[in-house]
Coordinates of C-alpha atoms and ligand atoms in Angstrom, one line a residue:
M1 CA 19.2 46.4 6.3
K2 CA 18.9 42.7 4.9
N3 CA 18.7 42.3 1.2
F4 CA 17.5 39.9 -1.3
D5 CA 17.0 39.6 -5.0
V6 CA 13.4 38.3 -4.2
V7 CA 11.2 38.5 -0.9
V8 CA 7.8 36.2 -1.3
V9 CA 5.1 37.2 1.2
G10 CA 3.6 34.2 2.8
S11 CA 4.3 30.3 3.0
G12 CA 1.5 28.6 1.6
P13 CA 1.6 26.8 -1.5
A14 CA 2.1 30.0 -3.9
G15 CA 4.7 31.4 -1.8
G16 CA 6.5 28.0 -1.1
M17 CA 6.6 27.3 -5.0
A18 CA 7.5 30.7 -5.9
A19 CA 10.6 30.8 -3.4
L20 CA 11.5 27.2 -4.7
E21 CA 11.5 28.3 -8.5
A22 CA 13.2 31.6 -7.8
A23 CA 15.9 30.0 -5.5
K24 CA 16.5 27.1 -8.0
G25 CA 17.2 29.8 -10.5
G26 CA 20.0 31.0 -8.5
L27 CA 18.4 34.2 -6.8
S28 CA 18.8 34.9 -3.0
V29 CA 15.2 34.7 -1.8
A30 CA 13.4 35.2 1.5
I31 CA 9.9 34.1 2.7
L32 CA 8.2 36.4 4.9
E33 CA 5.6 34.6 7.2
K34 CA 3.6 36.3 9.8
E35 CA 3.1 33.0 12.0
S36 CA 5.6 30.4 12.6
L37 CA 5.5 27.0 11.0
P38 CA 4.1 24.6 10.9
R39 CA 0.9 26.9 11.2
Y40 CA -2.8 25.9 10.7
K41 CA -4.6 27.0 7.6
T42 CA -8.4 26.8 7.3
C43 CA -8.7 24.5 4.0
G44 CA -10.6 21.2 3.0
G45 CA -7.1 20.1 2.5
G46 CA -8.4 18.3 -1.2
L47 CA -5.3 18.6 -3.5
V48 CA -6.6 17.5 -7.1
F49 CA -4.6 15.0 -9.2
R50 CA -3.0 17.9 -11.5
G51 CA -1.8 20.0 -8.3
R52 CA -0.1 16.8 -7.0
E53 CA 1.5 16.4 -10.4
M54 CA 3.0 19.9 -9.9
L55 CA 5.1 19.0 -7.2
P56 CA 8.7 18.4 -8.2
F57 CA 9.5 16.4 -4.8
D58 CA 8.4 13.5 -2.9
F59 CA 5.5 14.2 -0.6
N60 CA 4.0 10.9 0.4
H61 CA 4.9 11.4 3.9
V62 CA 2.4 14.3 4.5
I63 CA -0.4 12.5 2.5
M64 CA -3.5 11.6 4.9
S65 CA -5.3 9.7 2.4
S66 CA -5.9 9.2 -1.4
Y67 CA -9.2 8.8 -3.4
N68 CA -9.6 7.3 -6.8
D69 CA -13.2 7.9 -6.8
L70 CA -15.1 10.9 -6.3
Y71 CA -18.7 11.4 -5.1
I72 CA -21.1 14.3 -6.1
Y73 CA -24.2 14.1 -4.6
F74 CA -27.4 16.1 -5.7
D75 CA -30.4 16.8 -3.6
H76 CA -32.6 16.1 -6.5
M77 CA -30.8 13.1 -7.8
E78 CA -31.3 9.7 -6.2
L79 CA -27.8 8.4 -6.6
P80 CA -24.5 10.1 -6.6
L81 CA -22.5 11.0 -9.6
V82 CA -19.1 9.1 -9.3
A83 CA -16.0 9.5 -11.1
K84 CA -13.5 6.4 -11.2
R85 CA -9.6 6.8 -12.4
D86 CA -6.7 4.6 -11.7
Y87 CA -5.0 7.3 -10.2
P88 CA -6.0 9.5 -7.1
I89 CA -8.5 12.1 -8.3
V90 CA -8.2 13.7 -4.7
T91 CA -5.2 13.5 -2.1
M92 CA -5.8 14.5 1.4
I93 CA -3.4 16.5 3.5
M94 CA -3.4 18.8 6.2
R95 CA -2.0 22.1 5.3
D96 CA 0.5 22.7 8.2
S97 CA 2.7 19.7 7.3
F98 CA 2.1 20.1 3.3
D99 CA 3.0 24.1 3.4
E100 CA 5.7 23.6 5.7
L101 CA 7.4 20.8 3.5
I102 CA 7.2 22.8 0.3
V103 CA 9.0 25.7 2.3
K104 CA 11.6 23.0 3.4
E105 CA 12.1 22.1 -0.4
A106 CA 12.6 25.3 -1.2
G107 CA 15.1 26.0 1.3
K108 CA 17.1 23.2 -0.1
F109 CA 17.9 25.6 -2.6
G110 CA 18.9 28.3 -0.6
A111 CA 15.8 30.3 0.3
I112 CA 15.6 31.7 3.9
L113 CA 12.5 31.3 6.1
L114 CA 12.0 34.7 8.1
E115 CA 9.0 33.4 10.6
N116 CA 7.0 35.9 12.8
H117 CA 7.8 38.3 10.4
Q118 CA 4.7 40.5 9.5
L119 CA 4.6 42.6 6.4
K120 CA 3.4 46.0 7.6
G121 CA 4.3 48.5 4.8
I122 CA 5.9 48.9 1.2
E123 CA 8.1 51.8 0.1
F124 CA 9.2 52.0 -3.6
Q125 CA 12.5 53.3 -3.6
E126 CA 15.6 52.2 -5.9
S127 CA 14.9 49.1 -4.4
I128 CA 11.7 47.8 -2.8
Q129 CA 11.7 48.7 0.9
L130 CA 9.6 46.4 3.1
I131 CA 8.6 47.3 7.0
T132 CA 8.3 44.2 8.8
S133 CA 7.2 43.5 12.5
Q134 CA 10.9 42.6 12.7
G135 CA 12.6 45.7 11.0
S136 CA 13.0 46.3 7.5
I137 CA 14.5 44.5 4.5
S138 CA 15.0 45.6 0.9
C139 CA 14.7 43.4 -2.5
K140 CA 14.6 44.1 -6.3
Y141 CA 11.4 41.8 -6.6
L142 CA 8.4 41.1 -4.4
I143 CA 6.2 38.1 -4.8
A144 CA 2.9 38.6 -3.0
A145 CA 1.6 35.1 -1.8
D146 CA -0.1 36.2 1.5
G147 CA -3.4 34.9 0.6
V148 CA -6.9 36.4 0.6
M149 CA -6.6 38.6 3.4
G150 CA -2.8 39.7 3.2
P151 CA -1.9 43.2 2.6
T152 CA 0.8 43.1 0.1
A153 CA -1.4 44.2 -2.7
K154 CA -3.1 46.8 -1.2
L155 CA 0.3 48.3 0.1
A156 CA 1.5 48.2 -3.5
G157 CA -1.4 50.2 -4.7
W158 CA -4.1 47.7 -5.8
K159 CA -7.7 48.1 -5.4
E160 CA -9.8 45.3 -4.2
T161 CA -11.6 43.9 -7.3
R162 CA -11.6 40.2 -6.0
K163 CA -15.2 38.7 -5.5
T164 CA -14.7 36.5 -2.4
I165 CA -17.5 34.0 -1.1
P166 CA -17.4 32.8 2.7
A167 CA -16.6 29.1 3.9
L168 CA -16.9 27.4 7.2
E169 CA -14.6 24.3 8.0
Y170 CA -14.9 22.2 10.9
E171 CA -12.2 19.6 11.6
I172 CA -14.2 16.8 13.5
E173 CA -13.6 13.9 15.5
V174 CA -16.6 11.5 15.0
D175 CA -17.5 8.1 16.3
S176 CA -15.7 5.2 15.0
E177 CA -18.9 3.8 13.1
S178 CA -19.6 7.3 11.5
F179 CA -15.8 7.5 10.7
E180 CA -15.7 3.8 9.0
R181 CA -18.5 4.5 6.9
L182 CA -17.6 8.4 5.7
S183 CA -13.9 7.7 5.4
K184 CA -14.8 5.5 2.4
E185 CA -15.4 8.2 0.1
A186 CA -14.6 11.9 -0.7
R187 CA -17.6 13.5 -1.2
F188 CA -19.4 17.0 -2.3
D189 CA -22.9 17.7 -1.6
I190 CA -24.4 20.0 -4.0
D191 CA -27.2 22.3 -2.7
A192 CA -26.3 21.4 1.1
I193 CA -26.3 25.2 1.6
P194 CA -28.2 27.5 -1.0
K195 CA -25.9 28.4 -3.9
G196 CA -23.4 26.3 -2.6
Y197 CA -22.1 22.9 -1.4
G198 CA -20.8 20.9 1.5
W199 CA -17.9 18.7 1.4
C200 CA -16.7 15.8 3.7
F201 CA -13.0 14.9 3.3
P202 CA -11.7 12.2 5.6
K203 CA -8.2 12.5 6.9
K204 CA -6.4 10.0 9.0
N205 CA -8.5 9.9 12.1
H206 CA -10.9 12.9 11.5
L207 CA -13.0 14.6 8.9
S208 CA -12.7 17.8 7.5
V209 CA -16.3 18.8 7.0
G210 CA -17.5 22.1 5.5
V211 CA -19.8 24.4 3.7
G212 CA -19.5 27.2 1.1
T213 CA -21.9 29.5 -0.7
F214 CA -22.1 31.7 -3.6
E215 CA -25.3 33.4 -1.9
K216 CA -24.8 37.2 -2.2
R217 CA -27.1 37.7 1.1
K218 CA -26.0 36.8 4.5
V219 CA -26.4 33.2 5.3
N220 CA -26.1 31.4 8.6
L221 CA -23.1 29.0 7.6
R222 CA -23.1 27.5 11.1
E223 CA -26.6 26.4 10.8
Y224 CA -26.2 24.7 7.6
Y225 CA -23.1 23.1 8.6
H226 CA -24.9 21.4 11.5
E227 CA -27.6 20.4 9.2
Y228 CA -25.0 18.8 6.8
V229 CA -23.4 17.0 9.7
K230 CA -27.1 15.4 10.6
K231 CA -27.4 14.7 6.4
L232 CA -24.1 12.9 6.7
G233 CA -25.7 10.8 9.4
V234 CA -22.9 11.6 12.0
K235 CA -24.1 9.7 15.2
E236 CA -21.9 11.1 17.8
V237 CA -19.6 14.5 17.3
I238 CA -16.7 13.9 19.9
S239 CA -14.8 17.2 19.0
E240 CA -15.2 19.8 16.4
Q241 CA -13.1 23.0 15.7
A242 CA -14.5 25.6 13.4
H243 CA -12.6 27.7 11.1
G244 CA -14.0 30.5 9.1
F245 CA -12.5 31.9 6.1
Q246 CA -13.0 33.6 2.3
V247 CA -12.2 31.9 -0.7
P248 CA -11.3 34.5 -3.7
V249 CA -13.2 33.4 -6.5
S250 CA -12.5 35.9 -9.4
P251 CA -9.4 37.0 -10.5
R252 CA -8.4 41.0 -10.1
T253 CA -9.1 43.1 -12.9
D254 CA -6.7 45.6 -12.3
G255 CA -3.2 43.6 -13.3
F256 CA -1.1 41.1 -11.5
V257 CA 2.4 43.1 -11.6
R258 CA 3.3 46.5 -11.1
Q259 CA 6.6 48.1 -9.9
N260 CA 8.1 44.5 -9.7
V261 CA 5.7 43.3 -7.5
F262 CA 3.8 40.0 -8.6
L263 CA 0.6 38.5 -7.2
T264 CA 0.0 35.0 -7.0
G265 CA -2.2 32.3 -5.8
D266 CA -5.3 33.9 -3.5
A267 CA -3.5 37.3 -3.4
A268 CA -4.2 37.5 -7.3
G269 CA -7.9 35.9 -6.8
F270 CA -6.9 32.3 -8.4
A271 CA -9.1 30.0 -6.8
D272 CA -11.4 28.3 -8.9
P273 CA -14.7 29.6 -9.4
L274 CA -16.7 26.4 -9.8
T275 CA -15.1 24.4 -7.1
A276 CA -13.6 27.0 -4.8
E277 CA -10.2 24.8 -5.1
G278 CA -7.3 27.1 -4.6
I279 CA -4.2 25.2 -4.1
T280 CA -3.5 24.0 -7.3
N281 CA -3.4 27.5 -8.9
A282 CA -1.4 28.4 -6.0
L283 CA 1.2 26.1 -6.7
Y284 CA 1.0 26.7 -10.3
S285 CA 0.9 30.7 -10.2
G286 CA 3.6 30.7 -7.4
S287 CA 5.9 28.5 -9.6
L288 CA 5.3 30.6 -12.9
A289 CA 6.0 34.0 -10.8
G290 CA 9.3 32.3 -9.4
K291 CA 10.6 31.2 -12.8
A292 CA 9.5 34.4 -14.6
I293 CA 11.4 36.3 -12.4
A294 CA 14.8 33.8 -12.2
Q295 CA 14.5 33.8 -16.2
N296 CA 14.3 37.4 -16.6
F297 CA 15.9 38.8 -13.3
N298 CA 17.9 41.6 -15.4
S299 CA 14.7 42.9 -16.8
P300 CA 11.6 43.4 -14.8
T301 CA 9.7 44.2 -18.5
L302 CA 10.8 40.9 -19.9
A303 CA 9.9 39.1 -16.4
E304 CA 6.4 40.8 -16.2
Q305 CA 5.8 39.7 -19.7
A306 CA 6.9 36.4 -18.9
Y307 CA 4.5 35.6 -16.0
L308 CA 1.6 37.4 -17.8
E309 CA 2.2 35.4 -20.9
A310 CA 2.3 32.2 -18.8
L311 CA -1.0 33.2 -16.9
E312 CA -2.7 33.7 -20.3
E313 CA -1.6 30.1 -21.5
R314 CA -4.1 28.4 -19.1
L315 CA -4.9 29.5 -15.9
L316 CA -6.7 33.1 -16.9
P317 CA -8.9 31.5 -19.7
E318 CA -9.7 28.7 -17.5
L319 CA -10.9 30.7 -14.8
K320 CA -13.0 32.7 -17.0
F321 CA -14.7 29.6 -18.3
T322 CA -15.2 28.1 -15.0
G323 CA -16.6 31.3 -13.8
Y324 CA -19.4 31.2 -16.4
L325 CA -20.2 27.7 -15.3
A326 CA -20.4 28.5 -11.9
K327 CA -23.1 31.2 -12.7
L328 CA -25.1 28.6 -14.1
F329 CA -24.3 25.8 -11.5
Y330 CA -24.9 27.8 -8.3
H331 CA -27.6 30.6 -9.8
Q332 CA -29.8 28.6 -12.0
K333 CA -30.6 25.8 -10.2
T334 CA -33.4 24.6 -12.5
L335 CA -31.7 24.8 -15.7
R336 CA -28.6 23.2 -14.0
N337 CA -30.9 20.3 -12.6
F338 CA -32.5 19.6 -16.1
L339 CA -28.9 19.3 -17.5
M340 CA -27.4 17.1 -14.9
K341 CA -30.4 14.9 -14.9
Q342 CA -30.0 14.5 -19.0
N343 CA -26.1 14.4 -18.9
G344 CA -24.7 14.3 -15.3
Q345 CA -22.3 11.6 -15.7
R346 CA -20.9 12.9 -19.1
Y347 CA -20.2 16.3 -17.6
C348 CA -18.9 14.8 -14.1
E349 CA -16.4 12.5 -16.2
K350 CA -15.1 15.8 -18.4
I351 CA -14.8 18.0 -15.4
T352 CA -12.9 15.4 -13.6
D353 CA -10.4 15.2 -16.4
V354 CA -10.1 18.9 -16.7
Y355 CA -9.4 19.1 -12.8
T356 CA -7.1 16.2 -12.8
G357 CA -5.2 17.8 -15.8
H358 CA -6.2 15.1 -18.2
L359 CA -8.4 17.3 -20.6
E360 CA -7.6 20.9 -21.7
L361 CA -10.5 22.3 -23.4
S362 CA -9.7 24.5 -26.5
K363 CA -10.8 27.9 -26.7
E364 CA -13.3 26.7 -29.5
V365 CA -14.8 24.0 -27.3
K366 CA -15.5 26.3 -24.4
A367 CA -17.1 28.8 -26.7
R368 CA -19.5 26.1 -28.2
I369 CA -20.3 25.0 -24.5
L370 CA -20.9 28.6 -23.3
K371 CA -23.0 29.4 -26.2
N372 CA -25.1 26.3 -26.0
L373 CA -25.8 27.4 -22.4
G374 CA -27.2 30.7 -23.4
F375 CA -24.2 32.6 -22.2
G376 CA -23.4 34.2 -25.7
I377 CA -19.8 35.1 -27.2
F378 CA -16.8 33.8 -25.2
N379 CA -13.5 35.5 -25.9
Ligands
FAD401 C1 -13.2 26.8 4.2 C2 -12.1 26.3 3.1 C3 -11.9 25.2 2.4 C4 -10.9 25.1 1.3 N1 -10.9 23.8 1.0 C5 -10.0 23.9 -0.3 C6 -9.5 22.4 -0.6 O1 -9.9 21.2 -0.3 N2 -8.9 22.1 -1.8 C7 -8.4 23.4 -2.3 O2 -7.5 23.3 -3.4 N3 -8.4 24.5 -2.0 C8 -9.2 24.7 -0.8 N4 -9.5 26.0 -0.4 C9 -8.8 27.2 -0.8 C10 -7.4 27.2 -0.5 O3 -7.1 27.1 1.1 C11 -6.5 28.7 -0.9 O4 -7.0 28.7 -2.4 C12 -5.0 28.4 -0.9 O5 -4.6 28.3 0.6 C13 -4.1 29.7 -1.4 O6 -2.9 29.5 -1.2 P1 -2.0 30.7 -1.1 O7 -0.8 30.2 -1.1 O8 -2.4 31.8 -2.2 O9 -2.5 31.6 0.1 P2 -2.3 30.9 1.8 O10 -2.4 29.5 1.9 O11 -3.7 31.5 2.5 O12 -1.0 31.2 2.4 C14 -0.9 32.7 2.7 C15 0.1 32.9 3.9 O13 0.5 34.2 3.7 C16 0.7 34.9 5.6 N5 0.4 36.2 5.5 C17 -0.6 36.7 5.2 N6 -0.4 37.8 5.7 C18 0.9 38.3 6.0 C19 1.7 39.4 6.3 N7 1.1 40.5 6.5 N8 2.9 39.0 6.4 C20 3.8 37.6 6.5 N9 2.9 36.7 6.1 C21 1.4 36.7 5.9 C22 -0.2 33.7 6.0 O14 0.1 33.5 7.2 C23 -0.2 32.5 5.3 O15 0.8 31.4 5.5 C24 -10.4 26.1 0.7 C25 -10.5 27.5 1.5 C26 -11.2 27.5 2.5 C27 -11.4 29.0 3.1

């Protein structure tokens, strides 16, 4: 049976970065992936600046386009809010080539990719035994980076405590006039769907257009998507491919490490509750898990402690804060509209600074904001 120091399940941004950091730290690492690379991943492919800054290698050749301006349209406001920066607020990538690139970079440090290997079972013995579609593998540490639907956490004994929201994304080819106009901006349309938003992210020759909702009752996403395309003023849709998926917008409540299994990215529930943006936190949590294990390989207790402390430094408090903001933003429309009319541009600037990594709100500032919004005490 093959044996590795670390096995990473999943070759998305969390898995790629976890493998890269663990292999860079001198450990033997395998990435189990049920598909073969490059594989399509349902995603708008919008990478915010701080995610871009986390990549320790050049990725210019997989960039489709970059936008220094971000447009946010509200139904109740005549003009969009626009954030402008002198660096790319959002960079457009396609996940097949982006994810494959990270895995290749991890390979430079010795990480091995095992494609068409689907994880099917886990047994905890002296080491961790993994039953895969192509035989068994053992390891000392297991990193779950198998996304929102992956089985690792469940197989290792976690209950389902993440909240997920449905999102529908289309890769669409449109007439040249519509493409010319729409490819000038990366845009969000708040309320394009009840309790949610639509996005239009231009790629090299096509658009990624989608809708996602925080609505609890069943919503016909397809219908709202078609309405949204009309609203964007698209004259002709030449071709379109639909991809539906879930985004986990709240972290698990029963921990992120047990029995040497570390949860990262969507498997842990780390997508942002306000924007449903998950690539950055996947890259970040994957890299934190890989580093924590590499630096404390001989002591699982210290490795666990290092990972949990690193998550507590920024990621978990931020998700808690943006989770409260999401409640206001998507579920209290009247109050939100009032606040956005008064101070929309100021909020837009601050939020842009947070998501691009240029502003970290202190615990006190977050508490003050939430108190002013009527959320009471925040710890
Ligand atoms: C419609 C939509 C649009 C989105 N748009 C954006 C956006 O524009 N920007 C943004 O930042 N985020 C966006 N997100 C969120 C983002 O896609 C995820 O948060 C991100 O992909 C999480 O990365 P990950 O590495 O945790 O998991 P994933 O990227 O999901 O990777 C998981 C990997 O695990 C593999 N796997 C699963 N099960 C097994 C198994 N049993 N054995 C082996 N391998 C397995 C999968 O094949 C996959 O390769 C969007 C999500 C959706 C649904």
